[in-house]
Tab-separated table of C-alpha atoms and ligand atoms in Angstrom:
chain	number	residue	atom	x	y	z
A	1	MET	CA	14.774	-39.690	-16.388
A	2	LYS	CA	14.089	-42.389	-18.940
A	3	ILE	CA	12.880	-41.748	-22.506
A	4	LEU	CA	10.068	-44.201	-23.238
A	5	LYS	CA	9.323	-43.104	-26.792
A	6	ASN	CA	9.741	-40.282	-29.278
A	7	GLU	CA	7.046	-39.430	-31.783
A	8	ASN	CA	5.887	-36.670	-34.079
A	9	LYS	CA	2.777	-35.138	-32.530
A	10	LEU	CA	1.102	-31.919	-31.482
A	11	CYS	CA	3.116	-30.568	-28.565
A	12	LEU	CA	0.991	-29.411	-25.633
A	13	SER	CA	3.598	-26.859	-24.658
A	14	CYS	CA	4.381	-24.906	-27.851
A	15	LEU	CA	1.269	-26.059	-29.703
A	16	THR	CA	3.159	-26.961	-32.874
A	17	GLU	CA	3.764	-30.384	-34.314
A	18	HIS	CA	7.260	-31.785	-33.697
A	19	GLN	CA	9.135	-34.745	-32.204
A	20	VAL	CA	7.953	-35.059	-28.605
A	21	ASP	CA	9.645	-37.318	-26.040
A	22	THR	CA	7.538	-39.339	-23.618
A	23	VAL	CA	9.645	-39.605	-20.459
A	24	GLU	CA	9.420	-41.421	-17.151
A	25	ILE	CA	10.485	-39.701	-13.912
A	26	VAL	CA	10.483	-41.120	-10.389
A	27	GLU	CA	8.504	-38.766	-8.167
A	28	THR	CA	7.731	-38.665	-4.490
A	29	GLY	CA	4.679	-37.222	-2.844
A	30	ILE	CA	2.376	-37.459	0.146
A	31	PHE	CA	-0.994	-39.192	0.069
A	32	ARG	CA	-3.085	-39.595	3.258
A	33	ASP	CA	-0.005	-38.912	5.408
A	34	GLN	CA	2.024	-41.597	3.619
A	35	GLU	CA	5.133	-40.749	1.662
A	36	ILE	CA	4.782	-42.354	-1.735
A	37	GLU	CA	7.175	-42.909	-4.614
A	38	PHE	CA	6.009	-43.654	-8.131
A	39	SER	CA	7.099	-43.342	-11.748
A	40	ALA	CA	5.284	-40.468	-13.439
A	41	ILE	CA	5.064	-40.011	-17.200
A	42	TYR	CA	5.349	-36.670	-19.019
A	43	GLU	CA	5.627	-35.345	-22.552
A	44	TYR	CA	8.764	-33.255	-22.860
A	45	CYS	CA	9.180	-30.294	-25.230
A	46	HIS	CA	12.804	-29.568	-26.225
A	47	PHE	CA	11.919	-26.063	-27.363
A	48	THR	CA	10.277	-24.772	-24.211
A	49	ASP	CA	12.053	-27.216	-21.828
A	50	GLU	CA	8.653	-28.007	-20.280
A	51	TYR	CA	7.033	-31.212	-19.060
A	52	ASN	CA	3.373	-31.628	-19.955
A	53	GLU	CA	0.582	-34.007	-19.092
A	54	SER	CA	-2.362	-34.832	-21.337
A	55	GLU	CA	-5.696	-35.736	-19.721
A	56	GLU	CA	-4.897	-39.383	-20.195
A	57	ILE	CA	-1.413	-39.017	-18.687
A	58	ILE	CA	-2.829	-37.153	-15.682
A	59	ARG	CA	-5.178	-40.075	-15.039
A	60	ARG	CA	-2.363	-42.566	-15.450
A	61	ASN	CA	0.001	-40.690	-13.082
A	62	ASN	CA	-2.736	-40.302	-10.515
A	63	CYS	CA	-3.369	-44.031	-10.683
A	64	ALA	CA	0.364	-44.845	-10.367
A	65	ALA	CA	0.647	-42.630	-7.265
A	66	LYS	CA	-2.376	-44.226	-5.626
A	67	ASP	CA	-1.246	-47.747	-6.494
A	68	ASN	CA	1.999	-47.006	-4.685
A	69	TYR	CA	-0.027	-45.911	-1.648
A	70	ARG	CA	-2.105	-49.094	-1.924
A	71	LYS	CA	1.011	-51.273	-2.042
A	72	ARG	CA	2.464	-49.489	0.993
A	73	THR	CA	-0.688	-49.928	3.025
A	74	GLY	CA	-1.457	-53.478	1.887
A	75	LEU	CA	-4.511	-52.692	-0.263
A	76	LEU	CA	-5.276	-54.244	-3.652
A	77	THR	CA	-3.908	-52.194	-6.558
A	78	SER	CA	-6.215	-51.041	-9.344
A	79	LYS	CA	-4.779	-53.723	-11.633
A	80	GLU	CA	-5.413	-56.423	-9.026
A	81	ILE	CA	-9.025	-55.307	-8.744
A	82	VAL	CA	-9.370	-55.475	-12.545
A	83	LYS	CA	-7.864	-58.962	-12.472
A	84	ILE	CA	-10.328	-60.237	-9.864
A	85	ARG	CA	-13.283	-58.824	-11.811
A	86	GLU	CA	-12.061	-60.165	-15.142
A	87	LYS	CA	-11.470	-63.627	-13.690
A	88	TYR	CA	-15.251	-63.851	-13.313
A	89	GLY	CA	-15.972	-61.915	-16.524
A	90	ILE	CA	-18.211	-59.414	-14.707
A	91	SER	CA	-18.624	-55.791	-15.865
A	92	GLN	CA	-17.660	-52.924	-13.545
A	93	LYS	CA	-21.238	-51.807	-13.090
A	94	ASP	CA	-22.617	-55.295	-12.508
A	95	LEU	CA	-19.950	-56.172	-9.942
A	96	SER	CA	-20.905	-53.004	-8.037
A	97	GLU	CA	-24.545	-54.149	-8.180
A	98	ILE	CA	-23.733	-57.684	-7.022
A	99	LEU	CA	-21.793	-56.309	-4.043
A	100	GLY	CA	-24.578	-53.837	-3.270
A	101	TRP	CA	-22.299	-50.837	-3.761
A	102	GLY	CA	-22.937	-47.614	-5.693
A	103	MET	CA	-23.135	-48.283	-9.428
A	104	ALA	CA	-19.829	-46.571	-10.274
A	105	THR	CA	-17.861	-47.815	-7.259
A	106	ILE	CA	-15.816	-50.492	-9.032
A	107	ALA	CA	-15.131	-48.209	-12.011
A	108	ARG	CA	-13.764	-45.604	-9.582
A	109	TYR	CA	-11.581	-48.150	-7.758
A	110	GLU	CA	-10.141	-49.314	-11.049
A	111	ALA	CA	-9.417	-45.735	-12.115
A	112	TYR	CA	-8.561	-43.212	-9.436
A	113	GLN	CA	-10.203	-43.767	-6.058
A	114	VAL	CA	-8.528	-45.744	-3.271
A	115	GLN	CA	-10.936	-48.257	-1.719
A	116	ASP	CA	-11.451	-48.383	2.030
A	117	ARG	CA	-10.295	-51.389	4.033
A	118	ALA	CA	-13.779	-52.951	4.370
A	119	HIS	CA	-14.325	-52.952	0.615
A	120	ASP	CA	-10.797	-54.234	0.103
A	121	ASP	CA	-11.556	-57.202	2.378
A	122	ILE	CA	-14.708	-57.974	0.392
A	123	LEU	CA	-12.832	-57.871	-2.935
A	124	ARG	CA	-10.194	-60.204	-1.512
A	125	LYS	CA	-12.859	-62.562	-0.269
A	126	ILE	CA	-14.619	-62.833	-3.631
A	127	ASP	CA	-11.198	-63.458	-5.199
A	128	VAL	CA	-10.607	-66.626	-3.155
A	129	ASP	CA	-14.180	-67.613	-2.381
A	130	PRO	CA	-16.330	-68.027	-5.515
A	131	LYS	CA	-18.871	-69.955	-3.422
A	132	TRP	CA	-19.619	-66.776	-1.498
A	133	LEU	CA	-19.799	-64.797	-4.744
A	134	LEU	CA	-22.419	-67.283	-5.976
A	135	GLU	CA	-24.465	-66.527	-2.864
A	136	LEU	CA	-24.200	-62.791	-3.510
A	137	LEU	CA	-25.178	-63.337	-7.153
A	138	THR	CA	-28.296	-65.187	-6.048
A	139	ARG	CA	-29.146	-62.603	-3.396
A	140	ASN	CA	-28.781	-59.649	-5.766
A	141	CYS	CA	-30.041	-61.252	-8.983
A	142	VAL	CA	-32.901	-58.706	-9.321
A	143	ARG	CA	-30.322	-55.985	-9.920
A	144	LEU	CA	-29.003	-57.776	-13.027
A	145	SER	CA	-30.518	-58.723	-16.361
A	146	ALA	CA	-31.397	-62.429	-16.613
A	147	LYS	CA	-28.836	-62.843	-19.367
A	148	ALA	CA	-26.043	-61.221	-17.342
A	149	HIS	CA	-26.996	-63.169	-14.216
A	150	ASN	CA	-26.862	-66.501	-16.070
A	151	LYS	CA	-23.536	-65.684	-17.674
A	152	TYR	CA	-21.959	-64.677	-14.350
A	153	PHE	CA	-23.437	-67.673	-12.560
A	154	TYR	CA	-21.845	-69.964	-15.121
A	155	ASN	CA	-18.449	-68.180	-14.922
A	156	VAL	CA	-18.349	-68.121	-11.133
A	157	SER	CA	-19.457	-71.775	-10.900
A	158	GLU	CA	-16.576	-72.673	-13.168
A	159	GLN	CA	-14.126	-70.877	-10.842
A	160	TYR	CA	-15.776	-72.580	-7.875
A	161	ALA	CA	-15.032	-75.987	-9.402
A	162	LYS	CA	-11.434	-74.923	-10.017
A	163	ASN	CA	-11.115	-73.699	-6.431
A	164	LYS	CA	-11.835	-77.082	-4.952
A	165	ASN	CA	-8.466	-77.043	-3.241
A	166	PHE	CA	-9.266	-73.861	-1.339
A	167	TYR	CA	-12.372	-75.448	0.170
A	168	LEU	CA	-10.548	-78.658	1.002
A	169	VAL	CA	-7.888	-76.688	2.854
A	170	GLU	CA	-10.570	-74.675	4.678
A	171	SER	CA	-12.466	-77.793	5.731
A	172	ILE	CA	-9.314	-79.517	6.991
A	173	GLN	CA	-8.304	-76.418	8.921
A	174	ALA	CA	-11.772	-76.250	10.453
A	175	ILE	CA	-11.235	-79.765	11.856
A	176	TYR	CA	-7.811	-78.797	13.216
A	177	ALA	CA	-9.147	-75.636	14.843
A	178	ASN	CA	-10.610	-78.000	17.474
A	179	PHE	CA	-7.204	-79.359	18.448
A	180	THR	CA	-6.080	-76.762	20.918
A	181	ASP	CA	-3.922	-79.211	22.922
A	182	LYS	CA	-0.621	-79.113	21.039
A	183	ILE	CA	0.404	-82.624	22.137
A	184	ILE	CA	-2.293	-83.892	19.729
A	185	THR	CA	-0.563	-82.295	16.701
A	186	GLY	CA	2.987	-82.834	17.971
A	187	PHE	CA	3.709	-79.158	18.736
A	188	THR	CA	3.647	-78.318	15.016
A	189	ASP	CA	1.009	-76.227	13.257
A	190	LEU	CA	-0.675	-78.256	10.547
A	191	ASP	CA	1.286	-77.746	7.305
A	192	LEU	CA	-0.683	-79.174	4.378
A	193	ASP	CA	2.090	-78.378	1.884
A	194	LYS	CA	4.316	-80.672	3.921
A	195	VAL	CA	1.611	-83.328	4.088
A	196	VAL	CA	1.433	-83.308	0.283
A	197	GLU	CA	5.241	-83.455	0.090
A	198	VAL	CA	5.421	-86.425	2.470
A	199	ILE	CA	2.779	-88.298	0.446
A	200	ASN	CA	4.697	-87.675	-2.785
A	201	TYR	CA	8.004	-88.568	-1.141
A	202	LEU	CA	6.522	-91.877	0.001
A	203	ALA	CA	4.770	-92.566	-3.308
A	204	ASP	CA	8.085	-92.016	-5.072
A	205	ARG	CA	9.907	-94.594	-2.937
A	206	VAL	CA	7.380	-97.181	-1.797
A	207	SER	CA	5.824	-99.494	-4.367
A	208	ASN	CA	2.182	-100.519	-3.982
A	209	LEU	CA	1.370	-97.635	-1.677
A	210	HIS	CA	-2.301	-98.157	-0.896
A	211	LYS	CA	-4.580	-96.248	1.424
A	212	VAL	CA	-4.128	-98.140	4.702
A	213	LYS	CA	-0.379	-98.385	4.253
A	214	LEU	CA	-0.106	-94.697	3.420
A	215	MET	CA	-1.867	-93.752	6.654
A	216	LYS	CA	0.645	-95.778	8.680
A	217	LEU	CA	3.542	-94.361	6.679
A	218	LEU	CA	2.366	-90.880	7.588
A	219	TRP	CA	1.962	-91.721	11.269
A	220	TYR	CA	5.321	-93.405	11.818
A	221	PRO	CA	7.569	-90.556	10.522
A	222	ASP	CA	5.572	-87.946	12.463
A	223	PHE	CA	5.955	-89.917	15.691
A	224	LEU	CA	9.578	-90.832	14.997
A	225	HIS	CA	10.447	-87.179	14.353
A	226	PHE	CA	8.656	-86.235	17.564
A	227	LYS	CA	10.582	-88.905	19.458
A	228	ARG	CA	13.843	-87.442	18.125
A	229	TYR	CA	13.143	-83.697	18.199
A	230	LYS	CA	9.897	-83.163	20.195
A	231	LYS	CA	8.185	-81.881	17.044
A	232	SER	CA	6.055	-83.728	14.486
A	233	ILE	CA	6.742	-83.166	10.783
A	234	THR	CA	3.305	-82.306	9.440
A	235	GLY	CA	1.239	-81.294	12.465
A	236	LEU	CA	-1.277	-84.025	11.623
A	237	ALA	CA	-3.387	-85.478	14.414
A	238	TYR	CA	-4.164	-89.216	14.282
A	239	SER	CA	-7.039	-91.314	15.573
A	240	ALA	CA	-6.717	-94.931	16.694
A	241	LEU	CA	-9.107	-96.755	14.356
A	242	PRO	CA	-9.393	-100.575	14.061
A	243	LEU	CA	-6.842	-100.682	11.227
A	244	GLY	CA	-4.432	-98.413	13.090
A	245	ALA	CA	-3.648	-94.697	12.973
A	246	VAL	CA	-5.665	-92.525	10.585
A	247	PRO	CA	-4.897	-88.815	10.104
A	248	GLU	CA	-7.796	-86.524	10.960
A	249	GLY	CA	-9.213	-85.050	7.736
A	250	TYR	CA	-7.855	-87.981	5.767
A	251	GLU	CA	-10.757	-88.065	3.275
A	252	GLN	CA	-10.079	-84.439	2.300
A	253	ILE	CA	-6.285	-84.773	2.442
A	254	VAL	CA	-6.149	-87.383	-0.338
A	255	LEU	CA	-8.125	-85.010	-2.582
A	256	LEU	CA	-5.684	-82.103	-2.104
A	257	GLU	CA	-3.977	-80.643	-5.150
A	258	GLY	CA	-0.655	-82.438	-5.672
A	259	VAL	CA	-1.859	-85.811	-4.336
A	260	ASN	CA	-2.075	-88.374	-7.118
A	261	PHE	CA	-3.501	-91.865	-7.185
A	262	ASP	CA	-4.862	-94.477	-9.558
A	263	THR	CA	-8.215	-96.004	-8.775
A	264	LEU	CA	-7.998	-99.774	-9.240
A	265	MET	CA	-10.620	-102.499	-9.054
A	266	TYR	CA	-9.779	-105.692	-7.144
A	267	ASP	CA	-12.639	-108.135	-7.495
A	268	GLU	CA	-15.509	-105.973	-6.261
A	269	ASN	CA	-13.345	-103.579	-4.238
A	270	ILE	CA	-11.965	-100.189	-5.168
A	271	ALA	CA	-8.329	-99.572	-4.232
A	272	TYR	CA	-6.330	-96.368	-4.366
A	273	LYS	CA	-2.725	-96.671	-5.415
A	274	PHE	CA	-0.736	-93.517	-4.745
A	275	LYS	CA	1.845	-92.291	-7.245
A	276	PRO	CA	4.162	-89.272	-7.288
A	277	THR	CA	2.945	-86.138	-9.030
A	278	PRO	CA	4.993	-85.504	-12.213
A	279	GLY	CA	7.647	-82.855	-11.577
A	280	PHE	CA	7.289	-83.220	-7.795
A	281	ASN	CA	10.221	-81.965	-5.713
A	282	ILE	CA	10.994	-81.298	-2.070
A	283	LYS	CA	10.593	-77.651	-1.083
A	284	LYS	CA	9.658	-77.604	2.588
A	285	LEU	CA	10.782	-80.863	4.185
A	286	THR	CA	13.989	-80.470	6.196
A	287	VAL	CA	16.939	-82.857	6.375
A	288	SER	CA	15.868	-84.225	9.781
A	289	GLU	CA	12.348	-84.763	8.440
A	290	THR	CA	13.377	-86.679	5.305
A	291	ALA	CA	15.785	-88.679	7.494
A	292	ALA	CA	12.855	-89.760	9.696
A	293	ILE	CA	10.790	-90.690	6.621
A	294	ASP	CA	13.726	-92.618	5.095
A	295	LYS	CA	14.166	-94.556	8.337
A	296	ILE	CA	10.473	-95.556	8.303
A	297	ILE	CA	10.643	-96.540	4.618
A	298	ASN	CA	13.654	-98.763	5.397
A	299	GLU	CA	11.931	-100.413	8.347
A	300	THR	CA	8.384	-100.763	7.029
A	301	GLY	CA	8.251	-99.883	3.329
A	302	HIS	CA	8.525	-103.522	2.270
A	303	LEU	CA	5.769	-104.758	4.628
A	304	SER	CA	2.377	-105.814	3.296
A	305	THR	CA	-0.690	-103.939	4.483
A	306	GLU	CA	-1.535	-106.758	6.961
A	307	GLN	CA	2.010	-106.755	8.336
A	308	ILE	CA	2.126	-103.008	8.849
A	309	VAL	CA	-1.320	-103.011	10.488
A	310	LYS	CA	-0.085	-105.732	12.855
A	311	LYS	CA	3.066	-103.717	13.622
A	312	MET	CA	0.935	-100.685	14.371
A	313	HIS	CA	-1.335	-102.704	16.686
A	314	ASP	CA	1.755	-103.613	18.721
A	315	GLU	CA	2.807	-100.001	19.207
A	316	GLU	CA	2.329	-98.755	22.784
A	317	ALA	CA	0.904	-95.478	21.456
A	318	TYR	CA	-1.888	-97.446	19.796
A	319	LYS	CA	-2.472	-99.784	22.726
A	320	CYS	CA	-2.630	-96.914	25.220
A	321	THR	CA	-5.220	-94.959	23.196
A	322	PRO	CA	-8.921	-95.792	23.543
A	323	CYS	CA	-10.607	-97.008	20.349
A	324	ASN	CA	-11.378	-94.041	18.024
A	325	GLY	CA	-9.501	-91.686	20.362
A	326	LEU	CA	-6.763	-89.269	19.328
A	327	ILE	CA	-3.249	-90.671	19.700
A	328	SER	CA	-1.148	-88.372	21.849
A	329	TYR	CA	2.411	-87.650	20.725
A	330	LYS	CA	3.423	-88.160	24.380
A	331	TYR	CA	3.635	-91.885	23.508
A	332	ALA	CA	6.239	-91.205	20.793
A	333	ASP	CA	9.028	-92.096	23.269
A	334	LEU	CA	7.687	-95.668	23.302
A	335	LEU	CA	7.827	-96.057	19.497
A	336	SER	CA	9.388	-99.362	18.350
A	337	ILE	CA	11.658	-97.511	15.906
A	338	ASP	CA	14.507	-95.154	16.909
B	1	LIG	ZN1	6.925	-28.198	-28.095
């Protein structure tokens, strides 16, 4: 038992005013066949040796018990639901309206009622997918006042802009869902965190890292690592384009959070010069993976774009792949670098 505070107040037990302790006790109970454990709060009277609950404390304890059940069963807690709603600045009643639920549904979920799994999934989806929430807002706009609708539309649009990364990741993964033959991705599931790390690692060590060179400097370490260990580093798939290997989803990849570049003008042309993100550090790349990248930097980091394109054109993997086709990692054994 832990004493949280001690204050002079009307005691619910002896009904006189005196110093009352507010105490915390760990309790166990059963809710929907699940054993739950939670910290309950009581007011303790020293004179009667009784523990009491005010209306407010009853509500709070009930909520704590149900939040423990939610955590155990993988449902959002009441606080998490509040957080999602407040992120968009939507009232309890209006969020219920937007989702087409009973008017008091959200208020109940935030107070005492445990949501069912289907509603939990919907709340999770609006948390990560403001674009979908915008659709729901449009669909259910007649249920809201014009003023409220406009305010929410603005708030959710703002979150949508912030969530750009989520959509980029989704769109890249949609491309990779087509690559069911694992030899195309080097027997590694696409790991975009690692892709971002490799780009930063390269940008940190290779000067004048422009677009075409970056693509080659992604391809070589993946194929070298596959040659050595039968696994690519990033899980990227590459196409054989006229200027050499290009990762699938490249346009989206360079826009991912954590990828940094300067946009430069050369004559009439725009060039992208990649630079490391401030505070960048290696979290996921393994020793064998950085060793493969280091080897490629040593062998090719100093080459000009033309030179590295020429080197790529001489690789068997490139020569054996039809134009615009996907380059199979089965050719990694023939790579010019060991
Ligand atoms: Zn008392």
